[in-house]
């Protein structure tokens, strides 16, 4: 079951992303400011905001709204995400604008006649969590921005109103989802041509209703979305398809500032989004598990290296599935999970010659702990050395596929990130336990791992990726490729990657990314291998000793770096 759904997702990714062979980019270096995102327009808008005197946070808010216009499959106002901010004065903070389960959500909301219906948490109105993006952007700019909100939203409004020409990939993305859009009135109107024709590269894509919604947000801030006509439109959509989100859910939604998780490795400090992101705990655990091994000597992507790092990934993902969820609802034994002793203990069963089977490996034992649960990433550094790392999502490509009639935007399908049925895999094959079971008002566990790495107090890397659970392992490898192997930015980002998530018990790897003899050496150790058309899509920035800002644009997508 888990494997079938993973395969399905792999094929979906085939149609929504380009593969490694699509383009090879060289890194670009800038001295003053840089924005790396999944879309040309959004990166250019971020750069303009920086040039107009905005800081990295102003630019991030502008990019988030621009992506809601130009990357409707993942950029959003109907979804949520995470932001990590590091200021030049050393302050680091994180903002959790993840969606929440509606108040009327119940543990068995996806069970029909005693049977768990996984499709209901993936497509359609019941898959939708209460959106967090608009509250998050307003909070971020109020606390750290220099520009007024309405100024940074203007470029997105203009793009929505005047339109932009679709790239080949954008046209294909929309066409590939046509049949599903047609099931929902508003989506059929906004995201199909309306007849039997298909979108083509070069078509002008105009979104007037979205422009008006963005104008409301520009004028009224969070109230422009969580009350008034936009809230009416969301609640109407709920009534049309029997969804759960109410005015109260919208009114009560709050994004939350949280302390980052900090991991130390080879003189670098990684500041990572804490739970409900699982990425932070997993990355910190993996680094703790592998730091005694001679990684550089093993050689990048050698069988020995892939083996030891995959075994650490396996163990961290087993813990993820048991211990992690929304920290506002459950107790997470954070200190133990991150401790050297616990992680060394987890690796005690590691054998250099033989893969551990996931069947024989459960989550680690933590005594005294009482158990009580299509994405896009962008990175920005400004001329003063402030940095922002944001991962934002509707979950699947185009989320629930339900759009809000009259308001012009898509709603997420983030409810699938709960362990909708503890023990049953979600669309990414991830198994969850009680810690991540559905509860009203709870946030679903995420793999999104925006990260800022500092060295001697200064920004050294701004990292993050899209790609479900592969976000965690892609971000880890974007870091290790520089920290351990000394790669430069574009090289570190483009390298073939691998991924293990405990269950299903196999190493996924970038198509053509491991040589046949490396694959054979891993198989001899007992690993099962599975090639995929892209392990994550990362948009990174790497800072040189002399302060130069270098782009790391993932060749697995069609992202863009803009700087000056
Ligand atoms: O938060 C999460 O972990 C998922 N909703 C992320 C989904 C994702 O990355 C899809 N693909 N690119």
JSON list of N, CA and C and ligand atoms in Angstrom, two decimals, residues 9 13 16-17 73-74 82 98-99 122 276 278 320 374-376 391-397 413-414 416-417 426 428 430 444-449 465-471 536-537, ligand 1:
[
{"chain": "A", "resi": 9, "resn": "UNK", "atom": "N", "xyz": [3.15, 8.88, -6.47]},
{"chain": "A", "resi": 9, "resn": "UNK", "atom": "CA", "xyz": [3.67, 10.22, -6.25]},
{"chain": "A", "resi": 9, "resn": "UNK", "atom": "C", "xyz": [4.90, 10.46, -7.11]},
{"chain": "A", "resi": 13, "resn": "UNK", "atom": "N", "xyz": [5.36, 13.42, -9.76]},
{"chain": "A", "resi": 13, "resn": "UNK", "atom": "CA", "xyz": [6.51, 14.32, -9.79]},
{"chain": "A", "resi": 13, "resn": "UNK", "atom": "C", "xyz": [7.13, 14.37, -11.18]},
{"chain": "A", "resi": 16, "resn": "UNK", "atom": "N", "xyz": [5.42, 16.95, -13.00]},
{"chain": "A", "resi": 16, "resn": "UNK", "atom": "CA", "xyz": [5.39, 18.33, -12.50]},
{"chain": "A", "resi": 16, "resn": "UNK", "atom": "C", "xyz": [6.78, 18.93, -12.37]},
{"chain": "A", "resi": 17, "resn": "UNK", "atom": "N", "xyz": [7.82, 18.12, -12.54]},
{"chain": "A", "resi": 17, "resn": "UNK", "atom": "CA", "xyz": [9.15, 18.70, -12.42]},
{"chain": "A", "resi": 17, "resn": "UNK", "atom": "C", "xyz": [9.98, 18.25, -13.60]},
{"chain": "A", "resi": 73, "resn": "UNK", "atom": "N", "xyz": [0.67, 25.89, -8.17]},
{"chain": "A", "resi": 73, "resn": "UNK", "atom": "CA", "xyz": [0.68, 24.52, -7.66]},
{"chain": "A", "resi": 73, "resn": "UNK", "atom": "C", "xyz": [1.27, 24.44, -6.25]},
{"chain": "A", "resi": 74, "resn": "UNK", "atom": "N", "xyz": [2.00, 25.45, -5.82]},
{"chain": "A", "resi": 74, "resn": "UNK", "atom": "CA", "xyz": [2.65, 25.38, -4.50]},
{"chain": "A", "resi": 74, "resn": "UNK", "atom": "C", "xyz": [2.67, 26.74, -3.80]},
{"chain": "A", "resi": 82, "resn": "UNK", "atom": "N", "xyz": [6.60, 27.67, 6.73]},
{"chain": "A", "resi": 82, "resn": "UNK", "atom": "CA", "xyz": [7.51, 28.01, 7.82]},
{"chain": "A", "resi": 82, "resn": "UNK", "atom": "C", "xyz": [8.54, 29.02, 7.33]},
{"chain": "A", "resi": 98, "resn": "UNK", "atom": "N", "xyz": [1.89, 27.26, 9.64]},
{"chain": "A", "resi": 98, "resn": "UNK", "atom": "CA", "xyz": [1.34, 25.99, 9.18]},
{"chain": "A", "resi": 98, "resn": "UNK", "atom": "C", "xyz": [-0.18, 26.00, 9.36]},
{"chain": "A", "resi": 99, "resn": "UNK", "atom": "N", "xyz": [-0.90, 25.30, 8.47]},
{"chain": "A", "resi": 99, "resn": "UNK", "atom": "CA", "xyz": [-2.35, 25.18, 8.61]},
{"chain": "A", "resi": 99, "resn": "UNK", "atom": "C", "xyz": [-2.70, 24.41, 9.88]},
{"chain": "A", "resi": 122, "resn": "UNK", "atom": "N", "xyz": [-6.80, 13.67, 0.61]},
{"chain": "A", "resi": 122, "resn": "UNK", "atom": "CA", "xyz": [-5.87, 14.09, -0.43]},
{"chain": "A", "resi": 122, "resn": "UNK", "atom": "C", "xyz": [-6.50, 15.06, -1.42]},
{"chain": "A", "resi": 276, "resn": "UNK", "atom": "N", "xyz": [6.06, 22.10, 14.61]},
{"chain": "A", "resi": 276, "resn": "UNK", "atom": "CA", "xyz": [5.61, 20.91, 13.90]},
{"chain": "A", "resi": 276, "resn": "UNK", "atom": "C", "xyz": [6.41, 20.55, 12.65]},
{"chain": "A", "resi": 278, "resn": "UNK", "atom": "N", "xyz": [9.26, 18.35, 11.27]},
{"chain": "A", "resi": 278, "resn": "UNK", "atom": "CA", "xyz": [10.06, 17.23, 11.77]},
{"chain": "A", "resi": 278, "resn": "UNK", "atom": "C", "xyz": [11.48, 17.31, 11.25]},
{"chain": "A", "resi": 320, "resn": "UNK", "atom": "N", "xyz": [10.82, 9.89, 14.03]},
{"chain": "A", "resi": 320, "resn": "UNK", "atom": "CA", "xyz": [9.88, 10.92, 13.56]},
{"chain": "A", "resi": 320, "resn": "UNK", "atom": "C", "xyz": [8.45, 10.40, 13.64]},
{"chain": "A", "resi": 374, "resn": "UNK", "atom": "N", "xyz": [2.62, 20.14, -2.56]},
{"chain": "A", "resi": 374, "resn": "UNK", "atom": "CA", "xyz": [3.60, 20.63, -3.51]},
{"chain": "A", "resi": 374, "resn": "UNK", "atom": "C", "xyz": [4.08, 22.00, -3.00]},
{"chain": "A", "resi": 375, "resn": "UNK", "atom": "N", "xyz": [4.80, 22.04, -2.61]},
{"chain": "A", "resi": 375, "resn": "UNK", "atom": "CA", "xyz": [5.72, 22.81, -1.80]},
{"chain": "A", "resi": 375, "resn": "UNK", "atom": "C", "xyz": [6.74, 23.57, -2.64]},
{"chain": "A", "resi": 376, "resn": "UNK", "atom": "N", "xyz": [7.19, 24.69, -2.11]},
{"chain": "A", "resi": 376, "resn": "UNK", "atom": "CA", "xyz": [8.26, 25.41, -2.78]},
{"chain": "A", "resi": 376, "resn": "UNK", "atom": "C", "xyz": [9.10, 26.11, -1.74]},
{"chain": "A", "resi": 391, "resn": "UNK", "atom": "N", "xyz": [9.83, 27.87, 3.46]},
{"chain": "A", "resi": 391, "resn": "UNK", "atom": "CA", "xyz": [9.23, 26.78, 2.68]},
{"chain": "A", "resi": 391, "resn": "UNK", "atom": "C", "xyz": [7.72, 26.91, 2.85]},
{"chain": "A", "resi": 392, "resn": "UNK", "atom": "N", "xyz": [7.02, 26.86, 1.74]},
{"chain": "A", "resi": 392, "resn": "UNK", "atom": "CA", "xyz": [5.58, 27.13, 1.77]},
{"chain": "A", "resi": 392, "resn": "UNK", "atom": "C", "xyz": [4.88, 26.16, 0.84]},
{"chain": "A", "resi": 393, "resn": "UNK", "atom": "N", "xyz": [3.64, 25.81, 1.16]},
{"chain": "A", "resi": 393, "resn": "UNK", "atom": "CA", "xyz": [3.03, 24.70, 0.42]},
{"chain": "A", "resi": 393, "resn": "UNK", "atom": "C", "xyz": [1.51, 24.70, 0.46]},
{"chain": "A", "resi": 394, "resn": "UNK", "atom": "N", "xyz": [0.94, 24.01, -0.56]},
{"chain": "A", "resi": 394, "resn": "UNK", "atom": "CA", "xyz": [-0.46, 23.60, -0.50]},
{"chain": "A", "resi": 394, "resn": "UNK", "atom": "C", "xyz": [-0.53, 22.11, -0.21]},
{"chain": "A", "resi": 395, "resn": "UNK", "atom": "N", "xyz": [0.62, 21.48, -0.01]},
{"chain": "A", "resi": 395, "resn": "UNK", "atom": "CA", "xyz": [0.87, 20.05, 0.12]},
{"chain": "A", "resi": 395, "resn": "UNK", "atom": "C", "xyz": [1.03, 19.43, -1.27]},
{"chain": "A", "resi": 396, "resn": "UNK", "atom": "N", "xyz": [0.01, 18.75, -1.77]},
{"chain": "A", "resi": 396, "resn": "UNK", "atom": "CA", "xyz": [0.14, 18.16, -3.12]},
{"chain": "A", "resi": 396, "resn": "UNK", "atom": "C", "xyz": [0.14, 19.26, -4.16]},
{"chain": "A", "resi": 397, "resn": "UNK", "atom": "N", "xyz": [0.49, 18.88, -5.40]},
{"chain": "A", "resi": 397, "resn": "UNK", "atom": "CA", "xyz": [0.47, 19.85, -6.48]},
{"chain": "A", "resi": 397, "resn": "UNK", "atom": "C", "xyz": [-0.95, 20.39, -6.64]},
{"chain": "A", "resi": 413, "resn": "UNK", "atom": "N", "xyz": [-4.34, 20.79, 0.64]},
{"chain": "A", "resi": 413, "resn": "UNK", "atom": "CA", "xyz": [-4.79, 19.46, 1.09]},
{"chain": "A", "resi": 413, "resn": "UNK", "atom": "C", "xyz": [-3.87, 18.97, 2.21]},
{"chain": "A", "resi": 414, "resn": "UNK", "atom": "N", "xyz": [-3.59, 19.90, 3.13]},
{"chain": "A", "resi": 414, "resn": "UNK", "atom": "CA", "xyz": [-2.61, 19.61, 4.17]},
{"chain": "A", "resi": 414, "resn": "UNK", "atom": "C", "xyz": [-3.09, 18.59, 5.20]},
{"chain": "A", "resi": 416, "resn": "UNK", "atom": "N", "xyz": [-3.79, 15.73, 4.82]},
{"chain": "A", "resi": 416, "resn": "UNK", "atom": "CA", "xyz": [-3.16, 14.43, 4.55]},
{"chain": "A", "resi": 416, "resn": "UNK", "atom": "C", "xyz": [-1.84, 14.26, 5.31]},
{"chain": "A", "resi": 417, "resn": "UNK", "atom": "N", "xyz": [-1.29, 15.36, 5.82]},
{"chain": "A", "resi": 417, "resn": "UNK", "atom": "CA", "xyz": [-0.03, 15.25, 6.57]},
{"chain": "A", "resi": 417, "resn": "UNK", "atom": "C", "xyz": [-0.26, 14.76, 8.01]},
{"chain": "A", "resi": 426, "resn": "UNK", "atom": "N", "xyz": [0.63, 7.86, 4.60]},
{"chain": "A", "resi": 426, "resn": "UNK", "atom": "CA", "xyz": [0.01, 8.96, 3.85]},
{"chain": "A", "resi": 426, "resn": "UNK", "atom": "C", "xyz": [0.54, 8.93, 2.42]},
{"chain": "A", "resi": 428, "resn": "UNK", "atom": "N", "xyz": [2.93, 10.24, 1.02]},
{"chain": "A", "resi": 428, "resn": "UNK", "atom": "CA", "xyz": [4.38, 10.16, 0.87]},
{"chain": "A", "resi": 428, "resn": "UNK", "atom": "C", "xyz": [4.91, 8.86, 1.47]},
{"chain": "A", "resi": 430, "resn": "UNK", "atom": "N", "xyz": [4.59, 7.97, 4.46]},
{"chain": "A", "resi": 430, "resn": "UNK", "atom": "CA", "xyz": [5.01, 8.18, 5.84]},
{"chain": "A", "resi": 430, "resn": "UNK", "atom": "C", "xyz": [3.97, 7.60, 6.78]},
{"chain": "A", "resi": 444, "resn": "UNK", "atom": "N", "xyz": [-0.66, 19.76, 11.62]},
{"chain": "A", "resi": 444, "resn": "UNK", "atom": "CA", "xyz": [-0.18, 18.48, 11.11]},
{"chain": "A", "resi": 444, "resn": "UNK", "atom": "C", "xyz": [1.34, 18.51, 10.99]},
{"chain": "A", "resi": 445, "resn": "UNK", "atom": "N", "xyz": [1.97, 17.38, 11.26]},
{"chain": "A", "resi": 445, "resn": "UNK", "atom": "CA", "xyz": [3.43, 17.28, 11.21]},
{"chain": "A", "resi": 445, "resn": "UNK", "atom": "C", "xyz": [3.92, 17.55, 9.78]},
{"chain": "A", "resi": 446, "resn": "UNK", "atom": "N", "xyz": [5.05, 18.20, 9.67]},
{"chain": "A", "resi": 446, "resn": "UNK", "atom": "CA", "xyz": [5.58, 18.56, 8.36]},
{"chain": "A", "resi": 446, "resn": "UNK", "atom": "C", "xyz": [7.02, 18.11, 8.20]},
{"chain": "A", "resi": 447, "resn": "UNK", "atom": "N", "xyz": [7.45, 17.99, 6.97]},
{"chain": "A", "resi": 447, "resn": "UNK", "atom": "CA", "xyz": [8.86, 17.71, 6.69]},
{"chain": "A", "resi": 447, "resn": "UNK", "atom": "C", "xyz": [9.59, 18.97, 6.24]},
{"chain": "A", "resi": 448, "resn": "UNK", "atom": "N", "xyz": [8.86, 20.05, 6.06]},
{"chain": "A", "resi": 448, "resn": "UNK", "atom": "CA", "xyz": [9.50, 21.27, 5.53]},
{"chain": "A", "resi": 448, "resn": "UNK", "atom": "C", "xyz": [10.57, 21.74, 6.51]},
{"chain": "A", "resi": 449, "resn": "UNK", "atom": "N", "xyz": [11.77, 21.97, 6.00]},
{"chain": "A", "resi": 449, "resn": "UNK", "atom": "CA", "xyz": [12.92, 22.21, 6.88]},
{"chain": "A", "resi": 449, "resn": "UNK", "atom": "C", "xyz": [13.71, 23.45, 6.51]},
{"chain": "A", "resi": 465, "resn": "UNK", "atom": "N", "xyz": [14.16, 23.03, 0.76]},
{"chain": "A", "resi": 465, "resn": "UNK", "atom": "CA", "xyz": [13.76, 22.31, -0.45]},
{"chain": "A", "resi": 465, "resn": "UNK", "atom": "C", "xyz": [12.26, 22.03, -0.44]},
{"chain": "A", "resi": 466, "resn": "UNK", "atom": "N", "xyz": [11.78, 21.58, -1.59]},
{"chain": "A", "resi": 466, "resn": "UNK", "atom": "CA", "xyz": [10.44, 21.02, -1.71]},
{"chain": "A", "resi": 466, "resn": "UNK", "atom": "C", "xyz": [10.62, 19.52, -1.90]},
{"chain": "A", "resi": 467, "resn": "UNK", "atom": "N", "xyz": [9.52, 18.75, -1.72]},
{"chain": "A", "resi": 467, "resn": "UNK", "atom": "CA", "xyz": [9.62, 17.33, -2.05]},
{"chain": "A", "resi": 467, "resn": "UNK", "atom": "C", "xyz": [9.21, 16.39, -0.94]},
{"chain": "A", "resi": 468, "resn": "UNK", "atom": "N", "xyz": [8.22, 16.78, -0.12]},
{"chain": "A", "resi": 468, "resn": "UNK", "atom": "CA", "xyz": [7.72, 15.88, 0.92]},
{"chain": "A", "resi": 468, "resn": "UNK", "atom": "C", "xyz": [8.85, 15.48, 1.87]},
{"chain": "A", "resi": 469, "resn": "UNK", "atom": "N", "xyz": [8.89, 14.22, 2.28]},
{"chain": "A", "resi": 469, "resn": "UNK", "atom": "CA", "xyz": [9.93, 13.80, 3.24]},
{"chain": "A", "resi": 469, "resn": "UNK", "atom": "C", "xyz": [11.34, 13.96, 2.70]},
{"chain": "A", "resi": 470, "resn": "UNK", "atom": "N", "xyz": [11.45, 14.00, 1.36]},
{"chain": "A", "resi": 470, "resn": "UNK", "atom": "CA", "xyz": [12.78, 14.18, 0.76]},
{"chain": "A", "resi": 470, "resn": "UNK", "atom": "C", "xyz": [13.33, 15.58, 1.02]},
{"chain": "A", "resi": 471, "resn": "UNK", "atom": "N", "xyz": [12.47, 16.47, 1.52]},
{"chain": "A", "resi": 471, "resn": "UNK", "atom": "CA", "xyz": [12.96, 17.80, 1.91]},
{"chain": "A", "resi": 471, "resn": "UNK", "atom": "C", "xyz": [14.05, 17.66, 2.97]},
{"chain": "A", "resi": 536, "resn": "UNK", "atom": "N", "xyz": [13.87, 15.83, -4.06]},
{"chain": "A", "resi": 536, "resn": "UNK", "atom": "CA", "xyz": [13.75, 17.21, -3.57]},
{"chain": "A", "resi": 536, "resn": "UNK", "atom": "C", "xyz": [14.13, 18.24, -4.63]},
{"chain": "A", "resi": 537, "resn": "UNK", "atom": "N", "xyz": [13.66, 19.46, -4.41]},
{"chain": "A", "resi": 537, "resn": "UNK", "atom": "CA", "xyz": [14.08, 20.59, -5.26]},
{"chain": "A", "resi": 537, "resn": "UNK", "atom": "C", "xyz": [14.51, 21.71, -4.31]},
{"chain": "B", "resi": 1, "resn": "LIG", "atom": "O1", "xyz": [4.65, 19.67, 5.01]},
{"chain": "B", "resi": 1, "resn": "LIG", "atom": "C1", "xyz": [4.99, 18.67, 4.41]},
{"chain": "B", "resi": 1, "resn": "LIG", "atom": "O2", "xyz": [5.86, 17.93, 4.79]},
{"chain": "B", "resi": 1, "resn": "LIG", "atom": "C2", "xyz": [4.34, 18.35, 3.07]},
{"chain": "B", "resi": 1, "resn": "LIG", "atom": "N1", "xyz": [3.04, 18.95, 3.02]},
{"chain": "B", "resi": 1, "resn": "LIG", "atom": "C3", "xyz": [5.22, 18.83, 1.96]},
{"chain": "B", "resi": 1, "resn": "LIG", "atom": "C4", "xyz": [4.70, 18.45, 0.60]},
{"chain": "B", "resi": 1, "resn": "LIG", "atom": "C5", "xyz": [5.67, 18.62, -0.49]},
{"chain": "B", "resi": 1, "resn": "LIG", "atom": "O3", "xyz": [6.79, 18.98, -0.29]},
{"chain": "B", "resi": 1, "resn": "LIG", "atom": "C6", "xyz": [5.20, 18.28, -1.87]},
{"chain": "B", "resi": 1, "resn": "LIG", "atom": "N2", "xyz": [6.17, 18.49, -2.89]},
{"chain": "B", "resi": 1, "resn": "LIG", "atom": "N3", "xyz": [6.91, 19.01, -3.45]}
]
